[in-house]
PDB file of C-alpha atoms in Angstrom:
ATOM      1  CA  MET A   9      35.910  17.200  54.140  1.00 77.00           C
ATOM      2  CA  VAL A  10      35.059  17.827  50.525  1.00 83.00           C
ATOM      3  CA  PHE A  11      31.851  15.678  51.248  1.00 87.00           C
ATOM      4  CA  TYR A  12      30.707  17.464  54.095  1.00 90.00           C
ATOM      5  CA  GLY A  13      31.357  20.785  52.761  1.00 91.00           C
ATOM      6  CA  THR A  14      29.704  19.870  49.313  1.00 92.00           C
ATOM      7  CA  PHE A  15      26.503  18.175  51.345  1.00 95.00           C
ATOM      8  CA  ILE A  16      26.046  21.602  53.272  1.00 95.00           C
ATOM      9  CA  VAL A  17      26.413  23.970  50.148  1.00 95.00           C
ATOM     10  CA  VAL A  18      24.078  21.581  48.257  1.00 95.00           C
ATOM     11  CA  CYS A  19      21.514  21.968  51.318  1.00 95.00           C
ATOM     12  CA  TYR A  20      22.164  25.784  51.280  1.00 96.00           C
ATOM     13  CA  LEU A  21      21.135  25.396  47.507  1.00 95.00           C
ATOM     14  CA  ILE A  22      17.991  23.630  47.785  1.00 95.00           C
ATOM     15  CA  VAL A  23      17.239  25.767  50.453  1.00 94.00           C
ATOM     16  CA  ALA A  24      17.241  28.664  48.564  1.00 93.00           C
ATOM     17  CA  LEU A  25      15.565  27.276  45.250  1.00 94.00           C
ATOM     18  CA  VAL A  26      12.643  25.978  47.565  1.00 93.00           C
ATOM     19  CA  THR A  27      11.776  28.915  49.857  1.00 91.00           C
ATOM     20  CA  PRO A  28      10.152  30.857  47.186  1.00 89.00           C
ATOM     21  CA  MET A  29       8.102  28.174  46.353  1.00 89.00           C
ATOM     22  CA  LEU A  30       6.744  27.192  49.955  1.00 87.00           C
ATOM     23  CA  VAL A  31       6.434  31.198  50.540  1.00 83.00           C
ATOM     24  CA  TYR A  32       4.624  31.940  47.559  1.00 81.00           C
ATOM     25  CA  GLY A  33       2.484  28.687  47.516  1.00 80.00           C
ATOM     26  CA  GLY A  34       1.223  29.700  51.291  1.00 77.00           C
ATOM     27  CA  PHE A  35       3.562  26.689  53.265  1.00 80.00           C
ATOM     28  CA  LEU A  36       5.470  29.665  54.637  1.00 81.00           C
ATOM     29  CA  PRO A  37       4.129  33.169  55.883  1.00 82.00           C
ATOM     30  CA  LYS A  38       5.742  36.263  53.182  1.00 83.00           C
ATOM     31  CA  PRO A  39       9.218  37.181  54.904  1.00 82.00           C
ATOM     32  CA  ASN A  40       8.042  40.768  55.001  1.00 80.00           C
ATOM     33  CA  GLU A  41       4.223  40.356  55.884  1.00 75.00           C
ATOM     34  CA  GLY A  42       3.971  41.461  59.640  1.00 66.00           C
ATOM     35  CA  LEU A  43       1.181  43.590  59.866  1.00 55.00           C
ATOM     36  CA  THR A  44      -0.930  41.342  61.044  1.00 65.00           C
ATOM     37  CA  ASN A  45       1.287  39.064  63.200  1.00 68.00           C
ATOM     38  CA  PRO A  46       2.318  39.728  67.325  1.00 80.00           C
ATOM     39  CA  ILE A  47       5.482  41.642  67.240  1.00 84.00           C
ATOM     40  CA  PHE A  48       8.281  39.367  69.083  1.00 86.00           C
ATOM     41  CA  ALA A  49       6.554  35.856  69.434  1.00 87.00           C
ATOM     42  CA  HIS A  50       7.971  33.172  70.718  1.00 87.00           C
ATOM     43  CA  PRO A  51       8.799  30.223  68.448  1.00 89.00           C
ATOM     44  CA  SER A  52       5.752  28.098  68.018  1.00 86.00           C
ATOM     45  CA  PHE A  53       3.711  25.829  65.335  1.00 84.00           C
ATOM     46  CA  GLN A  54       2.384  28.907  63.850  1.00 82.00           C
ATOM     47  CA  HIS A  55       5.977  30.602  63.640  1.00 84.00           C
ATOM     48  CA  TRP A  56       8.732  28.116  63.880  1.00 85.00           C
ATOM     49  CA  CYS A  57      11.470  30.465  64.785  1.00 89.00           C
ATOM     50  CA  GLY A  58       9.197  33.308  66.534  1.00 89.00           C
ATOM     51  CA  THR A  59       8.420  36.703  64.877  1.00 88.00           C
ATOM     52  CA  ASP A  60      10.885  40.095  64.954  1.00 89.00           C
ATOM     53  CA  ARG A  61       9.982  43.764  66.095  1.00 85.00           C
ATOM     54  CA  LEU A  62       8.026  44.371  63.285  1.00 83.00           C
ATOM     55  CA  GLY A  63       6.090  41.052  63.668  1.00 86.00           C
ATOM     56  CA  ARG A  64       7.629  39.328  60.428  1.00 88.00           C
ATOM     57  CA  ASP A  65       8.418  35.760  60.586  1.00 89.00           C
ATOM     58  CA  VAL A  66      12.033  34.506  61.232  1.00 91.00           C
ATOM     59  CA  CYS A  67      11.618  31.687  59.706  1.00 91.00           C
ATOM     60  CA  ALA A  68      10.902  32.836  56.478  1.00 91.00           C
ATOM     61  CA  ARG A  69      13.660  35.501  56.192  1.00 92.00           C
ATOM     62  CA  THR A  70      16.235  33.108  57.673  1.00 93.00           C
ATOM     63  CA  LEU A  71      15.397  31.088  54.668  1.00 93.00           C
ATOM     64  CA  GLU A  72      14.701  33.327  52.063  1.00 93.00           C
ATOM     65  CA  GLY A  73      18.279  35.244  53.130  1.00 93.00           C
ATOM     66  CA  SER A  74      19.676  31.960  52.427  1.00 94.00           C
ATOM     67  CA  GLY A  75      19.078  32.564  48.245  1.00 93.00           C
ATOM     68  CA  VAL A  76      20.219  36.210  48.668  1.00 93.00           C
ATOM     69  CA  ALA A  77      22.985  35.914  50.377  1.00 94.00           C
ATOM     70  CA  LEU A  78      23.850  33.003  47.471  1.00 95.00           C
ATOM     71  CA  GLN A  79      22.915  35.361  44.978  1.00 94.00           C
ATOM     72  CA  VAL A  80      25.014  37.940  45.902  1.00 94.00           C
ATOM     73  CA  VAL A  81      28.311  35.755  46.746  1.00 94.00           C
ATOM     74  CA  PHE A  82      27.719  33.826  43.377  1.00 94.00           C
ATOM     75  CA  LEU A  83      27.847  37.371  41.738  1.00 94.00           C
ATOM     76  CA  ALA A  84      30.662  38.360  43.018  1.00 94.00           C
ATOM     77  CA  VAL A  85      33.532  35.859  43.322  1.00 94.00           C
ATOM     78  CA  THR A  86      32.343  34.832  39.544  1.00 94.00           C
ATOM     79  CA  LEU A  87      32.887  38.259  38.560  1.00 95.00           C
ATOM     80  CA  ALA A  88      35.990  38.312  40.338  1.00 95.00           C
ATOM     81  CA  VAL A  89      37.394  35.525  38.546  1.00 94.00           C
ATOM     82  CA  PHE A  90      36.297  36.465  34.968  1.00 94.00           C
ATOM     83  CA  ILE A  91      38.452  39.419  35.984  1.00 94.00           C
ATOM     84  CA  GLY A  92      40.983  38.823  38.068  1.00 94.00           C
ATOM     85  CA  VAL A  93      42.270  35.956  35.991  1.00 93.00           C
ATOM     86  CA  PRO A  94      42.357  37.392  32.358  1.00 93.00           C
ATOM     87  CA  LEU A  95      43.988  40.362  34.440  1.00 94.00           C
ATOM     88  CA  GLY A  96      46.641  38.334  35.984  1.00 93.00           C
ATOM     89  CA  ILE A  97      47.676  36.153  32.743  1.00 92.00           C
ATOM     90  CA  LEU A  98      47.949  39.041  31.041  1.00 92.00           C
ATOM     91  CA  SER A  99      49.827  41.111  33.784  1.00 92.00           C
ATOM     92  CA  GLY A 100      52.405  37.912  33.898  1.00 90.00           C
ATOM     93  CA  TYR A 101      52.762  36.953  30.904  1.00 90.00           C
ATOM     94  CA  ILE A 102      53.165  40.612  28.780  1.00 89.00           C
ATOM     95  CA  GLY A 103      55.149  42.509  31.388  1.00 86.00           C
ATOM     96  CA  GLY A 104      56.747  45.796  30.871  1.00 88.00           C
ATOM     97  CA  LEU A 105      54.390  49.280  31.810  1.00 92.00           C
ATOM     98  CA  ILE A 106      51.162  46.888  32.199  1.00 90.00           C
ATOM     99  CA  ASP A 107      52.286  44.603  34.533  1.00 91.00           C
ATOM    100  CA  ARG A 108      53.771  47.471  36.854  1.00 93.00           C
ATOM    101  CA  VAL A 109      50.746  49.281  36.563  1.00 94.00           C
ATOM    102  CA  LEU A 110      48.517  46.477  37.178  1.00 94.00           C
ATOM    103  CA  VAL A 111      50.187  45.036  40.175  1.00 94.00           C
ATOM    104  CA  LEU A 112      50.486  48.719  41.509  1.00 94.00           C
ATOM    105  CA  LEU A 113      46.500  49.408  41.533  1.00 94.00           C
ATOM    106  CA  MET A 114      46.001  45.851  42.762  1.00 94.00           C
ATOM    107  CA  GLU A 115      48.634  46.027  45.314  1.00 92.00           C
ATOM    108  CA  THR A 116      47.124  48.984  46.344  1.00 92.00           C
ATOM    109  CA  LEU A 117      43.813  47.421  46.789  1.00 91.00           C
ATOM    110  CA  TYR A 118      44.901  44.336  48.493  1.00 91.00           C
ATOM    111  CA  THR A 119      46.717  46.214  51.344  1.00 90.00           C
ATOM    112  CA  VAL A 120      43.090  47.676  52.570  1.00 90.00           C
ATOM    113  CA  PRO A 121      40.877  46.129  55.086  1.00 88.00           C
ATOM    114  CA  VAL A 122      38.704  43.376  53.130  1.00 89.00           C
ATOM    115  CA  LEU A 123      35.692  44.914  55.354  1.00 86.00           C
ATOM    116  CA  LEU A 124      37.024  48.700  55.322  1.00 89.00           C
ATOM    117  CA  LEU A 125      37.251  48.597  51.059  1.00 91.00           C
ATOM    118  CA  SER A 126      33.656  46.921  51.259  1.00 92.00           C
ATOM    119  CA  VAL A 127      32.259  49.462  53.289  1.00 91.00           C
ATOM    120  CA  VAL A 128      33.451  52.177  51.234  1.00 91.00           C
ATOM    121  CA  LEU A 129      32.321  51.017  47.963  1.00 91.00           C
ATOM    122  CA  ALA A 130      29.092  49.742  49.155  1.00 90.00           C
ATOM    123  CA  PHE A 131      28.750  53.555  50.541  1.00 89.00           C
ATOM    124  CA  LEU A 132      29.672  54.695  47.121  1.00 90.00           C
ATOM    125  CA  LEU A 133      27.925  52.411  45.013  1.00 90.00           C
ATOM    126  CA  GLY A 134      24.791  52.466  47.334  1.00 87.00           C
ATOM    127  CA  ARG A 135      22.344  49.257  48.798  1.00 87.00           C
ATOM    128  CA  GLY A 136      21.128  46.734  46.398  1.00 88.00           C
ATOM    129  CA  ILE A 137      22.101  43.250  45.646  1.00 90.00           C
ATOM    130  CA  LEU A 138      23.910  44.270  42.215  1.00 91.00           C
ATOM    131  CA  ASN A 139      25.477  46.806  44.226  1.00 91.00           C
ATOM    132  CA  ALA A 140      26.941  44.732  46.793  1.00 92.00           C
ATOM    133  CA  ALA A 141      27.924  42.073  44.334  1.00 93.00           C
ATOM    134  CA  LEU A 142      30.358  44.882  42.779  1.00 93.00           C
ATOM    135  CA  ALA A 143      31.386  45.867  45.814  1.00 92.00           C
ATOM    136  CA  LEU A 144      32.474  42.466  46.744  1.00 93.00           C
ATOM    137  CA  CYS A 145      33.850  41.422  43.673  1.00 94.00           C
ATOM    138  CA  ILE A 146      36.326  44.411  43.542  1.00 93.00           C
ATOM    139  CA  VAL A 147      37.461  43.740  47.238  1.00 93.00           C
ATOM    140  CA  TYR A 148      38.371  39.688  45.638  1.00 95.00           C
ATOM    141  CA  VAL A 149      39.712  40.550  42.036  1.00 95.00           C
ATOM    142  CA  PRO A 150      43.305  41.276  43.461  1.00 94.00           C
ATOM    143  CA  GLN A 151      43.173  37.990  45.410  1.00 93.00           C
ATOM    144  CA  TYR A 152      43.009  36.233  41.938  1.00 93.00           C
ATOM    145  CA  PHE A 153      44.978  38.445  40.097  1.00 94.00           C
ATOM    146  CA  ARG A 154      48.022  38.050  42.564  1.00 92.00           C
ATOM    147  CA  VAL A 155      47.448  34.030  42.392  1.00 91.00           C
ATOM    148  CA  VAL A 156      47.117  33.797  38.532  1.00 92.00           C
ATOM    149  CA  ARG A 157      50.080  36.439  37.980  1.00 92.00           C
ATOM    150  CA  ASN A 158      52.639  34.644  40.161  1.00 90.00           C
ATOM    151  CA  GLN A 159      51.817  31.249  38.317  1.00 89.00           C
ATOM    152  CA  THR A 160      52.184  32.545  34.953  1.00 90.00           C
ATOM    153  CA  ALA A 161      55.191  34.337  35.930  1.00 87.00           C
ATOM    154  CA  GLN A 162      56.564  30.285  36.467  1.00 87.00           C
ATOM    155  CA  VAL A 163      54.482  29.019  33.711  1.00 86.00           C
ATOM    156  CA  LYS A 164      55.804  31.433  30.981  1.00 85.00           C
ATOM    157  CA  VAL A 165      59.327  30.098  31.057  1.00 81.00           C
ATOM    158  CA  GLU A 166      58.740  26.798  30.462  1.00 83.00           C
ATOM    159  CA  LEU A 167      60.498  25.229  27.281  1.00 82.00           C
ATOM    160  CA  TYR A 168      57.202  24.616  25.599  1.00 81.00           C
ATOM    161  CA  ILE A 169      55.758  28.072  25.434  1.00 84.00           C
ATOM    162  CA  ASP A 170      59.425  28.792  23.788  1.00 82.00           C
ATOM    163  CA  ALA A 171      58.656  26.330  21.154  1.00 86.00           C
ATOM    164  CA  ALA A 172      54.944  27.908  20.794  1.00 84.00           C
ATOM    165  CA  LYS A 173      56.427  31.354  20.453  1.00 83.00           C
ATOM    166  CA  THR A 174      58.934  29.625  17.849  1.00 84.00           C
ATOM    167  CA  LEU A 175      56.286  27.658  15.765  1.00 81.00           C
ATOM    168  CA  GLY A 176      54.759  31.541  15.408  1.00 81.00           C
ATOM    169  CA  ALA A 177      52.131  30.983  18.225  1.00 81.00           C
ATOM    170  CA  SER A 178      50.341  34.358  19.062  1.00 84.00           C
ATOM    171  CA  SER A 179      50.118  35.881  22.827  1.00 82.00           C
ATOM    172  CA  ILE A 180      46.284  35.200  23.060  1.00 86.00           C
ATOM    173  CA  TRP A 181      46.998  31.877  21.628  1.00 85.00           C
ATOM    174  CA  ILE A 182      49.356  30.837  24.079  1.00 85.00           C
ATOM    175  CA  MET A 183      48.003  32.716  26.832  1.00 87.00           C
ATOM    176  CA  ARG A 184      44.851  30.992  26.300  1.00 84.00           C
ATOM    177  CA  LYS A 185      45.911  27.447  25.002  1.00 82.00           C
ATOM    178  CA  TYR A 186      48.857  26.744  27.687  1.00 81.00           C
ATOM    179  CA  LEU A 187      48.742  29.736  30.594  1.00 85.00           C
ATOM    180  CA  LEU A 188      45.106  29.357  31.139  1.00 85.00           C
ATOM    181  CA  ARG A 189      45.196  25.825  31.874  1.00 81.00           C
ATOM    182  CA  ASN A 190      48.214  25.292  33.891  1.00 81.00           C
ATOM    183  CA  VAL A 191      47.017  28.263  36.478  1.00 81.00           C
ATOM    184  CA  VAL A 192      43.204  27.796  36.575  1.00 81.00           C
ATOM    185  CA  THR A 193      43.672  24.874  38.983  1.00 79.00           C
ATOM    186  CA  SER A 194      44.081  26.974  41.955  1.00 80.00           C
ATOM    187  CA  VAL A 195      41.117  29.295  41.232  1.00 87.00           C
ATOM    188  CA  PRO A 196      38.272  26.423  42.764  1.00 87.00           C
ATOM    189  CA  VAL A 197      40.037  26.543  45.978  1.00 87.00           C
ATOM    190  CA  LEU A 198      40.472  30.387  46.228  1.00 90.00           C
ATOM    191  CA  LEU A 199      36.749  30.460  44.915  1.00 91.00           C
ATOM    192  CA  THR A 200      35.303  28.984  47.978  1.00 92.00           C
ATOM    193  CA  LEU A 201      37.450  30.596  50.284  1.00 90.00           C
ATOM    194  CA  ASN A 202      36.342  33.871  48.995  1.00 93.00           C
ATOM    195  CA  ALA A 203      32.796  32.979  49.059  1.00 94.00           C
ATOM    196  CA  ALA A 204      33.134  32.027  52.375  1.00 94.00           C
ATOM    197  CA  ASP A 205      34.682  35.274  53.441  1.00 94.00           C
ATOM    198  CA  ALA A 206      32.001  36.984  51.266  1.00 94.00           C
ATOM    199  CA  VAL A 207      29.003  35.483  53.220  1.00 95.00           C
ATOM    200  CA  LEU A 208      30.036  37.703  56.486  1.00 94.00           C
ATOM    201  CA  VAL A 209      31.887  40.714  54.764  1.00 94.00           C
ATOM    202  CA  LEU A 210      28.041  40.550  53.655  1.00 94.00           C
ATOM    203  CA  GLY A 211      26.590  40.276  57.000  1.00 93.00           C
ATOM    204  CA  GLY A 212      28.745  42.853  58.177  1.00 93.00           C
ATOM    205  CA  LEU A 213      27.597  45.289  55.526  1.00 93.00           C
ATOM    206  CA  GLY A 214      24.081  44.362  56.162  1.00 91.00           C
ATOM    207  CA  PHE A 215      24.395  44.527  60.231  1.00 91.00           C
ATOM    208  CA  LEU A 216      25.674  48.091  59.653  1.00 89.00           C
ATOM    209  CA  GLY A 217      23.122  49.254  57.330  1.00 87.00           C
ATOM    210  CA  LEU A 218      25.078  49.035  53.947  1.00 87.00           C
ATOM    211  CA  GLY A 219      24.355  46.244  52.370  1.00 83.00           C
ATOM    212  CA  LEU A 220      20.705  45.458  50.906  1.00 88.00           C
ATOM    213  CA  PRO A 221      17.776  47.200  52.061  1.00 85.00           C
ATOM    214  CA  GLU A 222      15.822  46.485  54.786  1.00 79.00           C
ATOM    215  CA  TYR A 223      12.634  45.057  52.832  1.00 83.00           C
ATOM    216  CA  ILE A 224      15.271  42.340  51.399  1.00 88.00           C
ATOM    217  CA  PRO A 225      15.734  39.156  53.806  1.00 90.00           C
ATOM    218  CA  GLU A 226      19.289  39.437  54.923  1.00 92.00           C
ATOM    219  CA  TRP A 227      21.423  37.519  57.898  1.00 94.00           C
ATOM    220  CA  GLY A 228      23.643  40.326  58.617  1.00 92.00           C
ATOM    221  CA  SER A 229      20.589  43.537  58.575  1.00 91.00           C
ATOM    222  CA  ASP A 230      18.335  41.424  60.385  1.00 91.00           C
ATOM    223  CA  MET A 231      20.904  40.829  63.391  1.00 92.00           C
ATOM    224  CA  ASN A 232      21.426  44.637  63.426  1.00 90.00           C
ATOM    225  CA  LEU A 233      17.433  44.829  63.924  1.00 87.00           C
ATOM    226  CA  ALA A 234      17.678  42.111  66.523  1.00 89.00           C
ATOM    227  CA  LEU A 235      20.933  43.593  68.465  1.00 86.00           C
ATOM    228  CA  ALA A 236      18.672  46.236  70.920  1.00 83.00           C
ATOM    229  CA  ALA A 237      15.826  43.298  71.204  1.00 86.00           C
ATOM    230  CA  VAL A 238      18.581  40.478  72.590  1.00 86.00           C
ATOM    231  CA  PRO A 239      19.046  41.930  75.899  1.00 86.00           C
ATOM    232  CA  THR A 240      15.240  42.197  76.692  1.00 86.00           C
ATOM    233  CA  GLY A 241      15.508  38.445  76.281  1.00 87.00           C
ATOM    234  CA  VAL A 242      14.320  38.145  72.634  1.00 89.00           C
ATOM    235  CA  TRP A 243      17.164  35.641  71.510  1.00 91.00           C
ATOM    236  CA  TRP A 244      15.730  34.340  68.587  1.00 92.00           C
ATOM    237  CA  THR A 245      15.601  36.975  65.995  1.00 92.00           C
ATOM    238  CA  ALA A 246      19.330  37.098  66.400  1.00 92.00           C
ATOM    239  CA  LEU A 247      19.914  33.167  66.625  1.00 93.00           C
ATOM    240  CA  TYR A 248      18.636  31.762  63.700  1.00 95.00           C
ATOM    241  CA  PRO A 249      20.036  34.214  61.152  1.00 94.00           C
ATOM    242  CA  GLY A 250      23.701  33.723  62.528  1.00 94.00           C
ATOM    243  CA  LEU A 251      23.448  30.669  62.948  1.00 95.00           C
ATOM    244  CA  ALA A 252      22.486  30.348  59.275  1.00 96.00           C
ATOM    245  CA  MET A 253      25.223  32.409  58.550  1.00 96.00           C
ATOM    246  CA  PHE A 254      27.643  30.139  60.246  1.00 96.00           C
ATOM    247  CA  ILE A 255      26.727  26.944  59.090  1.00 96.00           C
ATOM    248  CA  LEU A 256      26.868  28.342  55.428  1.00 96.00           C
ATOM    249  CA  VAL A 257      30.786  29.763  56.015  1.00 96.00           C
ATOM    250  CA  LEU A 258      31.687  26.618  57.948  1.00 95.00           C
ATOM    251  CA  GLY A 259      30.460  24.387  54.711  1.00 95.00           C
ATOM    252  CA  LEU A 260      31.879  26.406  52.041  1.00 94.00           C
ATOM    253  CA  SER A 261      35.279  26.767  54.278  1.00 93.00           C
ATOM    254  CA  MET A 262      35.680  22.939  54.497  1.00 92.00           C
ATOM    255  CA  LEU A 263      34.951  22.332  50.896  1.00 92.00           C
ATOM    256  CA  GLY A 264      37.697  25.082  50.244  1.00 88.00           C
ATOM    257  CA  GLU A 265      39.891  23.201  52.648  1.00 87.00           C
ATOM    258  CA  GLY A 266      39.653  19.890  51.369  1.00 86.00           C
ATOM    259  CA  LEU A 267      40.019  20.917  47.718  1.00 83.00           C
ATOM    260  CA  GLU A 268      43.312  22.515  48.768  1.00 81.00           C
ATOM    261  CA  SER A 269      44.258  19.613  50.228  1.00 80.00           C
ATOM    262  CA  TRP A 270      43.216  17.243  47.469  1.00 76.00           C
ATOM    263  CA  PHE A 271      44.960  19.333  44.484  1.00 69.00           C
ATOM    264  CA  SER A 272      47.996  19.603  46.793  1.00 67.00           C
ATOM    265  CA  ARG A 273      47.927  16.024  47.094  1.00 66.00           C
ATOM    266  CA  ASP A 274      47.504  15.250  43.485  1.00 54.00           C
ATOM    267  CA  LYS A 275      50.602  17.279  42.925  1.00 56.00           C
ATOM    268  CA  ASP A 276      52.745  15.332  45.347  1.00 51.00           C
TER     269      ASP A 276
END
């Protein structure tokens, strides 16, 4: 399962890297260039996936959307890891008032449904790639915090931690040397599963008109624009962005589940 998930994700990475070169090299139409194209043109050799209501090439926008989705998701989960993991270690190791305040804050955020919280944050931050990544980042920080804090609380009572304290090791050195090494093994699994979820949430934000500006190719917003045309038989404007989103989520989910099975087998 790890192999198939990795294969799908790598294919998307290749598409994200190659598509700009194909578009600006003239091999694919530009994603926002549609004034001279017929609207709702059927898939053909000229437009492989047809055109949308503005005459824009659906294939170009779908392929370009791969890079946009990966960029936003990468920023979101990376920021969530770099915020949630240190806070989880600090809270689990230090305890006391800091722990209670952080737990209260993170549990409050965690109880709010992911899509609802991301909608509120996206509305407050505004539309844009960085703002969408920040909104998703805040949504996923509590998950890393909870997992890492619980693991830190279990590890900090080990004898080698007490021995390090006895030898005069500082708290920062213990957290960096011992705790981080022991709790970081669960992060790759959570990261890939969160990435899969983030693709769906980003698509949901785009569908609601709260994700990225319309001129940026994004699967959710393109599906929203295609919604009114589907009952009239224009199926291609919604099919290809939805299929691209589904396959990427499938690949990330397979990768996450495979990594979880792999780490579980190693522990046994």
